[in-house]
Amino acid sequence: MNNKIKKQSIIDGEKLSGEFYFQSLLQEAYVKGVLSPKESERIQLECLKLLADSTERFTRGQSSSIRVEIAQGIMASNLFTIGIYLKSLPDLDTAIFHIQNEPLEKLYEYGLAVLKRKINVAHYFYNRVCKSKLKTANQAYNITIDQGFKPFFESYEINFHAHEIPSDIDYQLIHPVTDLAGVEFVIKYLENLYYENLFCSYFDADTIHEVMSGYDPSYKYLLDNICAQVLQNALGCQLLSAPPDRLDFSPADLNALDKKLKNHSQAELQTQLETAVRELVTDLKLTNRSLKKYLLTSLTKITPTVFQGLTIHSLNKVFVPRYNPNIKPIIHYNMGIKMDDNAYRDMITEFLSCRFFEDKLAIIKEQIKTLADMEDLLIAGELESTEATMIFGLLEDIELAVLTKRHPLHPAIDAIDFSASEIRMQQNLDAYLRTLPRARLAEILSMATTIEVV
Amino acid sequence: MSFELKLFDSYLIEKQAVSEVLLCNNITADYALVLSEEQALELVETRSHSLKNVGRVEFGGGIIEKVILTFADSPYISQYRYAEIINELVEVFYYFKNETLDLMSDDDLIGYMKKYFDGVCQGSLDQLKYRELERMAKNVRLGLDPDYNDLYDSEKLMNDEDEDE
């Protein structure tokens, strides 16, 4: 039996804010009549006195006044520190007792001591995270662990900015940390990250790389969570009664999963996934109870994803098949040798001076011998979309596949990385490809994935 | 939920501040400068108003007493405009506290104000505000010596050119 007898309190702990704990506790206590107006006034006056003392320390006694926003920051820091201490007490009644019977200055001092201890806890979790770090190409993950916490450990300041989080955290967790601030946020984030690392450590790093490449070949630039995808795939394997460390699905596997899961409601699906998590924990011999709890609570995020995948028939996006991006492409395409610079310059000048498209076409047919030159011309030729369409029409599928591979259209990114003429060419190519029959387009795109331009 | 910084606009605190200002009369009386209770109250109100205007808060003893005692021996202050000048100086002080990005201590800022007021400004508050303190604040922001004046440099340059001719 896990049920513990919990002392009832007039104040509802659920209603309290994690970030502004002290303030919310005061408010609740005042509303519920636990704190009298007189006590409330005393606390406010003591808060001001504490702020005045902190301000004096902040200005080193050299200035009697400070800017309001700085004072607000110091006040928030003071209240956060007191809140940290009150949170460390066994229950809410004890916290209220301390508020009523101890001067705020004392609570603040106790809070500082707790903060110092918490920084050590953050160090502990950071070391665990570093030790269990996954070998992955994901930049957000690597940068967050390698550099993201440096500012925190170097410049976290508990006297005046205890509630701030001086860190660069980009990597997203399955359970994002909310409603916490300062060192508490960092501890919770690192703790969650450690559990995710721990889970991933049960799988081969190369396998995880292949899973993530299956999810998106450019996953290293994405801010998506790795552990969630690994867990999803492991659960999929578990549901198929396959070894969980395989993390791979054939089309037949996906069909089998679809059949197995499709007629269930979301609640039934949740139950089924819970069973799968428990089996997974047993199969992988996971002993860490916190990790087990972490995985089980992750289902609140995973179940809707699986349910959605079943509804829109895209289970292959949920249980992603592995893909090895290092497998060498089958087709090697040589773009040919570019013409001499002077000859090219003369040709492009003549091309640009042509009034009619027929003349331009004649130049192309006469002088362009390789795809390398054609590519240059398509970029520099200042072609209108109709002209570009006609030129693309002259190309074979393999040539279009090469151009598609070399000039994919990603409007949001390319606007910065490419010149205007390159973007125009990409847009023209994209527009042309859209006009092609589906089957031909699919063939070109599949060719583009297996082609290597030499 | 946020816990807004609340200032207690208590009558008692104001009264105490007024009595502290009036205590300065004991010293300034030697220079024939005295503030009435009404003027002291006005000064305290000016301080609150200025602090609010420039977005600052003050704890403990304000700078009114410091300003009064520093400027008491100024040859350009007489009883006739005493209260008015001190009021303006308090306002100017808080304004330039912000303009100097809090890089200057209270004592230093009041010291410079006194130095310019008695020196180049010859008692002109406008010159103090709009010329000397603006220049000083700019110097402080740029990391230069507060007293640095490029005007002197250009004058020196012109003198050098005259000498060359």
Coordinates of C-alpha atoms in Angstrom, one line a residue:
Chain A
M1 CA 0.0 0.0 0.0
N2 CA 1.3 3.3 -1.0
N3 CA -1.3 5.5 0.6
K4 CA 0.0 7.9 3.1
I5 CA -2.0 9.7 5.7
K6 CA -1.8 13.4 4.8
K7 CA -2.4 16.1 7.3
Q8 CA -5.3 18.3 6.2
S9 CA -4.7 22.0 6.0
I10 CA -7.1 24.9 5.6
I11 CA -5.0 26.2 2.7
D12 CA -5.2 24.2 -0.5
G13 CA -1.6 23.4 -1.6
E14 CA -2.8 22.9 -5.2
K15 CA -3.7 26.5 -5.5
L16 CA -0.2 27.7 -4.6
S17 CA 2.1 28.9 -7.3
G18 CA 5.5 27.2 -7.6
E19 CA 7.2 30.3 -8.9
F20 CA 5.6 32.8 -6.6
Y21 CA 5.2 30.5 -3.6
F22 CA 5.5 32.9 -0.7
Q23 CA 3.2 35.5 -2.3
S24 CA 0.5 32.9 -3.2
L25 CA 0.7 31.4 0.3
L26 CA 0.2 34.8 1.9
Q27 CA -2.7 35.5 -0.4
E28 CA -4.4 32.1 0.3
A29 CA -3.7 32.4 4.0
Y30 CA -5.2 35.9 4.1
V31 CA -8.3 34.8 2.1
K32 CA -8.9 31.8 4.3
G33 CA -8.5 33.9 7.4
V34 CA -5.4 32.1 8.7
L35 CA -3.5 35.4 8.7
S36 CA -5.1 38.4 10.3
P37 CA -5.0 41.9 8.6
K38 CA -2.6 43.0 11.3
E39 CA -0.3 40.1 10.6
S40 CA -0.5 40.7 6.9
E41 CA 0.4 44.4 7.5
R42 CA 3.4 43.4 9.6
I43 CA 4.6 41.0 6.9
Q44 CA 4.3 43.7 4.3
L45 CA 6.2 46.2 6.5
E46 CA 8.9 43.6 7.1
C47 CA 9.1 42.9 3.3
L48 CA 9.8 46.6 2.8
K49 CA 12.4 46.6 5.6
L50 CA 14.1 43.6 4.0
L51 CA 14.0 45.3 0.6
A52 CA 15.5 48.4 2.2
D53 CA 18.4 46.3 3.7
S54 CA 18.9 44.5 0.4
T55 CA 19.0 47.7 -1.5
E56 CA 21.6 49.1 0.8
R57 CA 23.7 46.1 0.3
F58 CA 23.1 46.3 -3.5
T59 CA 24.2 49.9 -3.7
R60 CA 26.9 49.3 -1.1
G61 CA 25.5 52.2 0.9
Q62 CA 26.4 54.7 -1.9
S63 CA 23.0 55.5 -3.1
S64 CA 19.8 56.0 -1.1
S65 CA 17.5 55.4 -4.1
I66 CA 17.4 52.9 -6.9
R67 CA 15.3 52.5 -10.1
V68 CA 11.9 50.9 -9.6
E69 CA 12.6 47.9 -11.8
I70 CA 15.8 47.1 -9.9
A71 CA 13.8 47.3 -6.6
Q72 CA 11.2 45.1 -8.1
G73 CA 13.8 42.6 -9.1
I74 CA 15.4 42.6 -5.6
M75 CA 12.0 42.3 -4.0
A76 CA 11.1 39.3 -6.3
S77 CA 14.5 37.7 -5.4
N78 CA 13.8 38.2 -1.6
L79 CA 10.4 36.7 -1.8
F80 CA 11.6 33.8 -3.9
T81 CA 14.3 33.1 -1.3
I82 CA 11.8 33.1 1.5
G83 CA 9.5 30.9 -0.6
I84 CA 12.3 28.4 -1.1
Y85 CA 12.7 28.0 2.6
L86 CA 8.9 27.7 3.2
K87 CA 8.7 25.0 0.5
S88 CA 11.4 23.0 2.3
L89 CA 9.2 22.8 5.4
P90 CA 7.2 19.6 5.9
D91 CA 3.7 21.1 5.4
L92 CA 1.7 24.2 4.9
D93 CA 0.8 24.6 8.5
T94 CA 4.4 24.6 9.5
A95 CA 5.1 27.2 6.8
I96 CA 2.3 29.4 8.2
F97 CA 3.5 28.9 11.7
H98 CA 7.0 30.1 10.7
I99 CA 5.5 33.1 8.8
Q100 CA 3.5 34.1 11.9
N101 CA 6.2 33.5 14.5
E102 CA 9.6 34.3 12.8
P103 CA 10.8 37.7 11.5
L104 CA 10.9 37.7 7.8
E105 CA 14.6 38.5 7.9
K106 CA 15.2 35.2 9.6
L107 CA 13.2 33.3 7.0
Y108 CA 15.2 35.1 4.3
E109 CA 18.5 33.9 5.9
Y110 CA 17.2 30.3 6.2
G111 CA 16.1 30.6 2.5
L112 CA 19.7 31.7 1.5
A113 CA 21.0 28.6 3.3
V114 CA 18.5 26.4 1.4
L115 CA 19.5 28.1 -1.9
K116 CA 23.1 27.3 -1.4
R117 CA 22.3 23.7 -0.8
K118 CA 20.1 23.7 -3.9
I119 CA 23.0 24.9 -6.0
N120 CA 24.9 21.9 -4.9
V121 CA 22.0 19.7 -5.9
A122 CA 22.0 21.4 -9.3
H123 CA 25.7 20.6 -9.6
Y124 CA 25.0 17.0 -8.7
F125 CA 22.3 16.6 -11.4
Y126 CA 24.5 18.4 -13.9
N127 CA 27.3 16.0 -13.4
R128 CA 24.9 13.1 -13.7
V129 CA 23.5 14.6 -17.0
C130 CA 27.0 15.1 -18.3
K131 CA 28.0 11.5 -17.5
S132 CA 24.9 10.0 -19.1
K133 CA 25.0 12.3 -22.1
L134 CA 23.8 10.7 -25.3
K135 CA 26.0 10.6 -28.4
T136 CA 23.8 12.5 -30.8
A137 CA 24.1 15.0 -33.6
N138 CA 21.3 17.1 -32.3
Q139 CA 22.7 20.5 -31.8
A140 CA 20.1 21.8 -29.3
Y141 CA 20.8 18.8 -27.1
N142 CA 24.6 19.1 -27.3
I143 CA 24.7 22.9 -26.9
T144 CA 22.2 22.9 -24.0
I145 CA 24.3 20.4 -22.0
D146 CA 27.8 21.6 -23.0
Q147 CA 27.2 25.4 -22.9
G148 CA 23.7 26.1 -21.8
F149 CA 24.3 25.8 -18.1
K150 CA 27.7 27.5 -17.9
P151 CA 26.1 31.0 -17.3
F152 CA 24.1 29.5 -14.5
F153 CA 26.9 27.9 -12.6
E154 CA 29.2 30.9 -13.3
S155 CA 26.9 33.8 -12.6
Y156 CA 23.8 32.7 -10.6
E157 CA 23.6 35.3 -8.0
I158 CA 21.5 34.4 -4.9
N159 CA 21.4 37.8 -3.1
F160 CA 19.6 40.0 -5.6
H161 CA 18.7 37.8 -8.6
A162 CA 17.8 34.4 -7.0
H163 CA 14.6 34.1 -9.1
E164 CA 16.4 34.5 -12.4
I165 CA 17.6 31.7 -14.7
P166 CA 20.8 32.8 -16.3
S167 CA 21.1 29.9 -18.8
D168 CA 20.6 29.2 -22.5
I169 CA 18.3 26.2 -22.5
D170 CA 17.1 25.3 -26.0
Y171 CA 16.5 21.5 -25.8
Q172 CA 12.9 20.6 -25.2
L173 CA 12.0 17.9 -22.6
I174 CA 9.0 15.6 -22.7
H175 CA 7.9 17.3 -19.6
P176 CA 8.7 21.0 -19.9
V177 CA 9.5 22.6 -16.6
T178 CA 6.9 25.3 -15.8
D179 CA 5.9 27.2 -12.7
L180 CA 9.4 27.2 -11.3
A181 CA 12.1 29.8 -11.2
G182 CA 15.8 30.2 -10.4
V183 CA 17.7 27.2 -9.1
E184 CA 14.5 25.2 -8.7
F185 CA 13.9 25.4 -12.4
V186 CA 17.4 24.3 -13.2
I187 CA 17.3 21.4 -10.8
K188 CA 13.9 20.2 -12.2
Y189 CA 15.1 20.6 -15.8
L190 CA 18.4 18.7 -15.1
E191 CA 16.5 16.0 -13.2
N192 CA 14.1 15.4 -16.1
L193 CA 17.0 15.5 -18.6
Y194 CA 18.8 12.9 -16.5
Y195 CA 15.9 10.5 -16.6
E196 CA 15.6 11.0 -20.4
N197 CA 19.3 10.3 -20.8
L198 CA 19.1 7.3 -18.5
F199 CA 16.3 5.8 -20.6
C200 CA 18.1 6.5 -23.9
S201 CA 21.3 4.8 -22.4
Y202 CA 19.4 1.5 -22.7
F203 CA 19.6 1.8 -26.5
D204 CA 22.5 1.9 -28.9
A205 CA 23.4 5.5 -29.8
D206 CA 23.7 4.6 -33.5
T207 CA 20.2 3.0 -33.4
I208 CA 18.8 6.2 -31.8
H209 CA 20.6 8.2 -34.6
E210 CA 18.8 6.1 -37.2
V211 CA 15.5 6.5 -35.4
M212 CA 15.8 10.2 -35.4
S213 CA 17.0 10.3 -39.0
G214 CA 13.8 8.3 -39.8
Y215 CA 11.9 11.0 -37.9
D216 CA 13.6 13.7 -39.9
P217 CA 17.0 13.4 -41.7
S218 CA 17.9 16.9 -40.6
Y219 CA 16.9 16.3 -37.0
K220 CA 20.2 17.7 -35.8
Y221 CA 18.9 21.2 -36.4
L222 CA 15.5 20.6 -34.8
L223 CA 14.4 21.4 -31.3
D224 CA 12.5 18.1 -30.9
N225 CA 12.9 15.7 -28.1
I226 CA 14.9 12.6 -28.7
C227 CA 13.7 10.5 -25.8
A228 CA 10.0 10.9 -26.7
Q229 CA 10.7 9.4 -30.2
V230 CA 12.8 6.6 -28.8
L231 CA 10.1 5.8 -26.2
Q232 CA 7.4 5.8 -28.9
N233 CA 9.4 3.4 -31.0
A234 CA 10.2 1.2 -28.1
L235 CA 6.5 1.1 -27.1
G236 CA 5.6 0.2 -30.7
C237 CA 8.1 -2.7 -30.6
Q238 CA 6.7 -3.7 -27.3
L239 CA 3.2 -3.8 -28.7
L240 CA 4.4 -6.0 -31.5
S241 CA 6.1 -8.2 -29.0
A242 CA 9.4 -7.5 -30.8
P243 CA 12.6 -6.8 -28.9
P244 CA 12.3 -3.2 -27.8
D245 CA 15.9 -2.3 -28.6
R246 CA 15.2 -3.0 -32.3
L247 CA 13.3 0.3 -32.6
D248 CA 12.4 -0.4 -36.2
F249 CA 9.2 -1.0 -38.1
S250 CA 8.6 -2.6 -41.5
P251 CA 5.4 -1.6 -43.5
A252 CA 4.0 -5.0 -42.3
D253 CA 4.7 -4.0 -38.7
L254 CA 2.9 -0.7 -39.1
N255 CA -0.1 -2.5 -40.6
A256 CA -0.1 -4.9 -37.7
L257 CA 0.1 -2.0 -35.2
D258 CA -2.7 -0.2 -37.0
K259 CA -4.9 -3.3 -36.8
K260 CA -4.1 -3.8 -33.2
L261 CA -4.8 -0.2 -32.1
K262 CA -7.3 1.3 -34.5
N263 CA -10.6 0.4 -32.8
H264 CA -9.7 1.7 -29.4
S265 CA -10.8 4.8 -27.7
Q266 CA -8.1 7.2 -26.4
A267 CA -8.7 5.9 -22.8
E268 CA -8.3 2.3 -24.0
L269 CA -5.2 3.2 -25.9
Q270 CA -3.8 4.9 -22.8
T271 CA -4.3 1.6 -20.8
Q272 CA -2.7 -0.4 -23.5
L273 CA 0.3 1.9 -23.7
E274 CA 0.6 1.8 -19.9
T275 CA 0.8 -1.9 -20.0
A276 CA 3.4 -1.7 -22.7
V277 CA 5.5 0.7 -20.6
R278 CA 5.4 -1.7 -17.6
E279 CA 6.5 -4.5 -19.9
L280 CA 9.2 -2.3 -21.4
V281 CA 10.4 -1.5 -17.9
T282 CA 10.6 -5.2 -17.1
D283 CA 12.2 -6.2 -20.4
L284 CA 14.9 -3.5 -20.1
K285 CA 15.4 -4.2 -16.4
L286 CA 14.9 -0.6 -15.5
T287 CA 15.4 -0.3 -11.8
N288 CA 15.1 3.4 -11.2
R289 CA 11.7 4.1 -9.8
S290 CA 11.7 7.8 -10.7
L291 CA 12.5 6.9 -14.3
K292 CA 9.6 4.5 -14.4
K293 CA 7.3 7.2 -13.0
Y294 CA 8.7 9.6 -15.6
L295 CA 8.0 7.2 -18.5
L296 CA 4.5 6.5 -17.2
T297 CA 3.6 10.2 -16.9
S298 CA 5.0 10.7 -20.4
L299 CA 2.1 8.8 -21.8
T300 CA -0.2 11.8 -21.3
K301 CA 1.8 13.3 -24.2
I302 CA 2.4 10.1 -26.2
T303 CA -1.2 8.7 -26.2
P304 CA -2.7 11.7 -28.1
T305 CA 0.1 11.5 -30.6
V306 CA -0.5 7.8 -31.3
F307 CA -4.3 8.4 -31.3
Q308 CA -3.9 11.2 -33.8
G309 CA -1.6 9.0 -36.0
L310 CA -4.2 6.3 -36.0
T311 CA -7.0 8.7 -36.9
I312 CA -5.2 10.3 -39.8
H313 CA -3.6 7.1 -41.0
S314 CA 0.0 8.3 -40.5
L315 CA 1.2 5.8 -38.0
N316 CA 4.6 5.8 -39.8
K317 CA 5.1 9.3 -38.4
V318 CA 4.5 8.1 -34.8
F319 CA 6.4 4.8 -34.9
V320 CA 9.0 5.9 -37.4
P321 CA 11.0 3.3 -39.3
R322 CA 14.8 3.6 -38.9
Y323 CA 16.7 5.3 -41.7
N324 CA 20.5 5.2 -42.0
P325 CA 21.6 8.4 -43.7
N326 CA 25.1 7.1 -44.1
I327 CA 24.1 4.5 -46.7
K328 CA 25.8 5.5 -49.9
P329 CA 23.5 6.7 -52.7
I330 CA 23.1 4.4 -55.6
I331 CA 23.4 6.9 -58.4
H332 CA 26.4 9.1 -58.9
Y333 CA 25.8 12.0 -61.2
N334 CA 28.5 14.0 -62.8
M335 CA 27.4 17.5 -63.6
G336 CA 30.1 17.9 -66.2
I337 CA 32.8 20.5 -66.7
K338 CA 31.9 24.2 -66.7
M339 CA 32.8 26.3 -69.7
D340 CA 35.6 28.8 -69.7
D341 CA 34.8 31.9 -67.6
N342 CA 35.2 34.3 -70.5
A343 CA 33.1 32.2 -72.8
Y344 CA 30.5 32.0 -70.1
R345 CA 30.6 35.8 -69.6
D346 CA 30.1 36.4 -73.3
M347 CA 27.3 33.8 -73.5
I348 CA 25.4 35.2 -70.5
T349 CA 25.7 38.8 -71.8
E350 CA 24.3 37.7 -75.1
F351 CA 21.6 35.7 -73.3
L352 CA 20.5 38.6 -71.2
S353 CA 20.4 41.0 -74.2
C354 CA 18.0 38.7 -76.1
R355 CA 14.6 40.1 -76.6
F356 CA 12.8 36.9 -77.7
F357 CA 12.8 33.6 -75.9
E358 CA 13.4 31.8 -79.1
D359 CA 16.8 33.5 -79.3
K360 CA 17.6 32.5 -75.7
L361 CA 16.6 28.9 -76.5
A362 CA 18.9 28.9 -79.5
I363 CA 21.8 30.0 -77.3
I364 CA 21.0 27.3 -74.8
K365 CA 20.9 24.6 -77.5
E366 CA 24.0 25.8 -79.1
Q367 CA 26.3 26.6 -76.2
I368 CA 25.1 24.8 -73.1
K369 CA 26.7 21.3 -73.0
T370 CA 26.7 20.3 -69.4
L371 CA 24.2 20.5 -66.4
A372 CA 26.7 22.6 -64.5
D373 CA 26.5 25.4 -67.1
M374 CA 22.7 25.0 -67.3
E375 CA 22.5 25.4 -63.5
D376 CA 24.5 28.6 -63.7
L377 CA 22.4 29.9 -66.5
L378 CA 19.2 29.1 -64.7
I379 CA 20.4 31.2 -61.8
A380 CA 22.0 34.1 -63.6
G381 CA 19.6 34.2 -66.6
E382 CA 16.9 36.3 -64.9
L383 CA 14.3 34.1 -66.4
E384 CA 10.6 34.7 -66.0
S385 CA 8.6 31.7 -64.7
T386 CA 7.1 30.9 -68.1
E387 CA 10.6 30.9 -69.6
A388 CA 12.0 28.8 -66.8
T389 CA 9.2 26.3 -67.2
M390 CA 10.0 25.9 -70.9
I391 CA 13.7 25.4 -70.1
F392 CA 13.0 22.9 -67.3
G393 CA 10.8 21.1 -69.9
L394 CA 14.0 20.4 -71.9
L395 CA 15.6 18.5 -69.0
E396 CA 15.4 14.9 -68.3
D397 CA 14.1 13.5 -65.0
I398 CA 17.6 12.7 -63.7
E399 CA 18.7 16.3 -64.4
L400 CA 15.6 17.6 -62.6
A401 CA 16.3 15.3 -59.7
V402 CA 19.9 16.7 -59.5
L403 CA 18.6 20.3 -59.5
T404 CA 15.9 19.4 -56.9
K405 CA 18.6 18.0 -54.7
R406 CA 20.9 20.9 -55.1
H407 CA 18.1 23.6 -54.9
P408 CA 15.4 22.5 -52.5
L409 CA 12.9 25.2 -51.7
H410 CA 12.7 26.1 -48.0
P411 CA 11.4 29.7 -48.1
A412 CA 11.8 30.4 -44.4
I413 CA 15.5 29.4 -44.3
D414 CA 16.7 30.2 -47.8
A415 CA 15.6 33.8 -47.7
I416 CA 18.7 34.5 -45.6
D417 CA 21.1 31.9 -47.0
F418 CA 20.7 32.4 -50.7
S419 CA 20.8 35.3 -53.2
A420 CA 17.7 36.7 -54.8
S421 CA 18.5 35.0 -58.1
E422 CA 19.0 31.6 -56.4
I423 CA 15.7 31.9 -54.6
R424 CA 14.0 32.9 -57.9
M425 CA 15.5 29.8 -59.5
Q426 CA 14.3 27.6 -56.6
Q427 CA 10.8 29.1 -56.8
N428 CA 10.7 28.5 -60.6
L429 CA 11.8 24.9 -60.2
D430 CA 9.3 24.3 -57.4
A431 CA 6.5 25.8 -59.5
Y432 CA 7.6 23.6 -62.5
L433 CA 7.7 20.4 -60.4
R434 CA 4.2 21.2 -59.1
T435 CA 2.9 21.1 -62.6
L436 CA 4.2 17.6 -63.3
P437 CA 2.1 14.5 -63.0
R438 CA 2.1 12.9 -59.6
A439 CA 3.8 9.7 -60.6
R440 CA 6.6 11.5 -62.5
L441 CA 7.1 13.9 -59.6
A442 CA 7.4 11.0 -57.1
E443 CA 9.9 9.3 -59.3
I444 CA 12.0 12.5 -59.5
L445 CA 11.8 13.1 -55.7
S446 CA 12.8 9.5 -55.0
M447 CA 15.7 9.8 -57.4
A448 CA 16.7 13.0 -55.6
T449 CA 17.1 11.1 -52.4
T450 CA 19.3 8.3 -53.8
I451 CA 21.4 10.5 -56.0
E452 CA 24.9 11.8 -55.2
V453 CA 26.2 14.7 -57.3
V454 CA 29.8 14.4 -58.1
Chain B
M1 CA 0.6 36.2 -9.7
S2 CA 2.9 39.1 -9.0
F3 CA 3.7 40.9 -5.8
E4 CA 3.8 44.6 -6.8
L5 CA 6.2 46.8 -5.0
K6 CA 4.1 49.0 -2.9
L7 CA 5.2 52.2 -1.3
F8 CA 3.6 53.2 2.0
D9 CA 2.5 56.7 1.6
S10 CA 2.0 57.0 5.3
Y11 CA 1.3 60.3 7.0
L12 CA 3.6 59.3 9.8
I13 CA 6.6 58.7 7.5
E14 CA 6.0 62.1 5.8
K15 CA 5.8 63.8 9.1
Q16 CA 9.1 62.3 10.3
A17 CA 10.7 63.3 7.0
V18 CA 9.5 66.9 7.5
S19 CA 10.9 67.0 11.1
E20 CA 14.3 65.7 9.8
V21 CA 14.4 68.5 7.2
L22 CA 13.5 71.1 9.8
L23 CA 16.4 69.9 12.0
C24 CA 18.7 71.1 9.3
N25 CA 17.6 74.6 10.1
N26 CA 19.8 74.5 13.2
I27 CA 22.9 74.3 11.0
T28 CA 21.7 76.5 8.0
A29 CA 20.6 79.2 10.3
D30 CA 24.3 80.2 10.6
Y31 CA 24.1 81.1 6.9
A32 CA 20.8 82.9 7.3
L33 CA 18.9 80.2 5.6
V34 CA 15.8 78.8 7.2
L35 CA 12.9 76.7 6.0
S36 CA 9.4 76.9 7.3
E37 CA 7.4 73.8 8.1
E38 CA 5.3 74.4 5.0
Q39 CA 8.4 74.7 2.8
A40 CA 9.8 71.5 4.4
L41 CA 6.6 69.7 3.6
E42 CA 6.7 71.0 0.1
L43 CA 10.3 69.6 -0.2
V44 CA 9.2 66.2 1.0
E45 CA 6.4 66.3 -1.6
T46 CA 8.9 67.3 -4.3
R47 CA 11.0 64.4 -3.4
S48 CA 8.1 61.9 -3.7
H49 CA 7.0 63.5 -6.9
S50 CA 10.5 63.5 -8.4
L51 CA 11.0 59.8 -7.5
K52 CA 7.8 58.9 -9.1
N53 CA 8.5 60.9 -12.2
V54 CA 12.0 59.4 -12.8
G55 CA 10.9 55.9 -11.7
R56 CA 12.9 55.4 -8.6
V57 CA 12.3 54.4 -5.0
E58 CA 14.1 55.5 -1.9
F59 CA 14.6 53.9 1.4
G60 CA 15.7 55.4 4.7
G61 CA 16.9 59.0 4.9
G62 CA 16.5 60.8 1.7
I63 CA 18.9 63.1 0.1
I64 CA 17.1 66.3 1.0
E65 CA 19.2 66.8 4.1
K66 CA 22.4 66.1 2.2
V67 CA 21.5 68.7 -0.5
I68 CA 20.5 71.3 2.1
L69 CA 23.7 70.9 4.1
T70 CA 26.0 70.8 1.1
F71 CA 24.5 73.9 -0.5
A72 CA 24.1 75.9 2.7
D73 CA 27.4 77.7 2.2
S74 CA 26.8 78.5 -1.4
P75 CA 27.3 82.3 -2.1
Y76 CA 24.5 82.1 -4.7
I77 CA 21.7 81.1 -2.3
S78 CA 19.9 83.5 -0.2
Q79 CA 16.8 83.2 2.0
Y80 CA 14.7 84.9 -0.8
R81 CA 14.9 81.9 -3.2
Y82 CA 16.2 79.3 -0.7
A83 CA 13.2 76.9 -0.8
E84 CA 12.7 77.2 -4.5
I85 CA 16.4 76.4 -5.3
I86 CA 16.5 73.4 -2.9
N87 CA 13.3 72.1 -4.5
E88 CA 14.8 72.3 -7.9
L89 CA 18.1 70.8 -6.8
V90 CA 16.3 67.8 -5.4
E91 CA 14.5 67.3 -8.7
V92 CA 17.7 67.7 -10.6
F93 CA 19.5 65.2 -8.4
Y94 CA 17.0 62.4 -9.1
Y95 CA 16.9 63.1 -12.8
F96 CA 20.7 62.9 -13.1
K97 CA 20.9 59.9 -10.9
N98 CA 19.1 58.1 -13.7
E99 CA 21.0 59.9 -16.5
T100 CA 24.3 58.8 -15.0
L101 CA 23.0 55.2 -14.9
D102 CA 23.5 55.0 -11.2
L103 CA 27.3 54.9 -11.8
M104 CA 27.8 57.8 -9.4
S105 CA 27.2 57.7 -5.7
D106 CA 24.9 60.2 -4.0
D107 CA 27.7 62.1 -2.4
D108 CA 29.7 62.4 -5.7
L109 CA 26.7 63.6 -7.6
I110 CA 25.8 66.3 -5.0
G111 CA 29.5 67.2 -4.9
Y112 CA 29.6 67.8 -8.6
M113 CA 26.3 69.7 -8.5
K114 CA 27.7 72.0 -5.9
K115 CA 31.0 72.5 -7.7
Y116 CA 29.3 73.5 -10.9
F117 CA 26.6 75.6 -9.2
D118 CA 29.2 77.6 -7.3
G119 CA 31.7 77.6 -10.2
V120 CA 31.0 78.0 -13.9
C121 CA 27.2 78.3 -13.5
Q122 CA 27.5 81.1 -10.9
G123 CA 24.2 80.1 -9.3
S124 CA 22.2 79.6 -12.5
L125 CA 20.1 76.5 -12.2
D126 CA 19.4 76.4 -16.0
Q127 CA 23.1 76.3 -16.8
L128 CA 23.6 73.6 -14.2
K129 CA 20.8 71.5 -15.5
Y130 CA 21.0 72.0 -19.2
R131 CA 24.7 72.4 -19.7
E132 CA 27.1 71.2 -17.0
L133 CA 25.2 68.2 -15.6
E134 CA 24.1 67.1 -19.1
R135 CA 27.7 67.1 -20.2
M136 CA 28.9 65.4 -17.0
A137 CA 26.2 62.7 -17.4
K138 CA 27.3 62.1 -21.0
N139 CA 30.9 61.8 -19.9
V140 CA 29.9 59.3 -17.2
R141 CA 27.9 57.2 -19.7
L142 CA 30.9 57.2 -22.1
G143 CA 33.3 56.2 -19.4
L144 CA 35.1 59.5 -19.4
D145 CA 36.1 61.7 -16.5
P146 CA 33.0 63.5 -15.3
D147 CA 34.8 66.9 -15.6
Y148 CA 36.0 66.3 -19.2
N149 CA 34.9 69.1 -21.5
D150 CA 35.6 69.0 -25.2
L151 CA 34.8 72.7 -25.3
Y152 CA 38.1 73.3 -23.5
D153 CA 39.8 71.1 -25.9
S154 CA 38.5 73.0 -28.9
E155 CA 39.3 76.3 -27.2
K156 CA 42.8 75.0 -26.6
L157 CA 43.1 74.0 -30.2
M158 CA 41.9 77.4 -31.4
N159 CA 44.5 79.1 -29.1
D160 CA 47.2 76.8 -30.5
E161 CA 46.2 77.7 -34.0
D162 CA 46.3 81.4 -33.2
E163 CA 49.7 81.0 -31.7
D164 CA 50.9 79.2 -34.8
E165 CA 49.7 82.1 -37.0

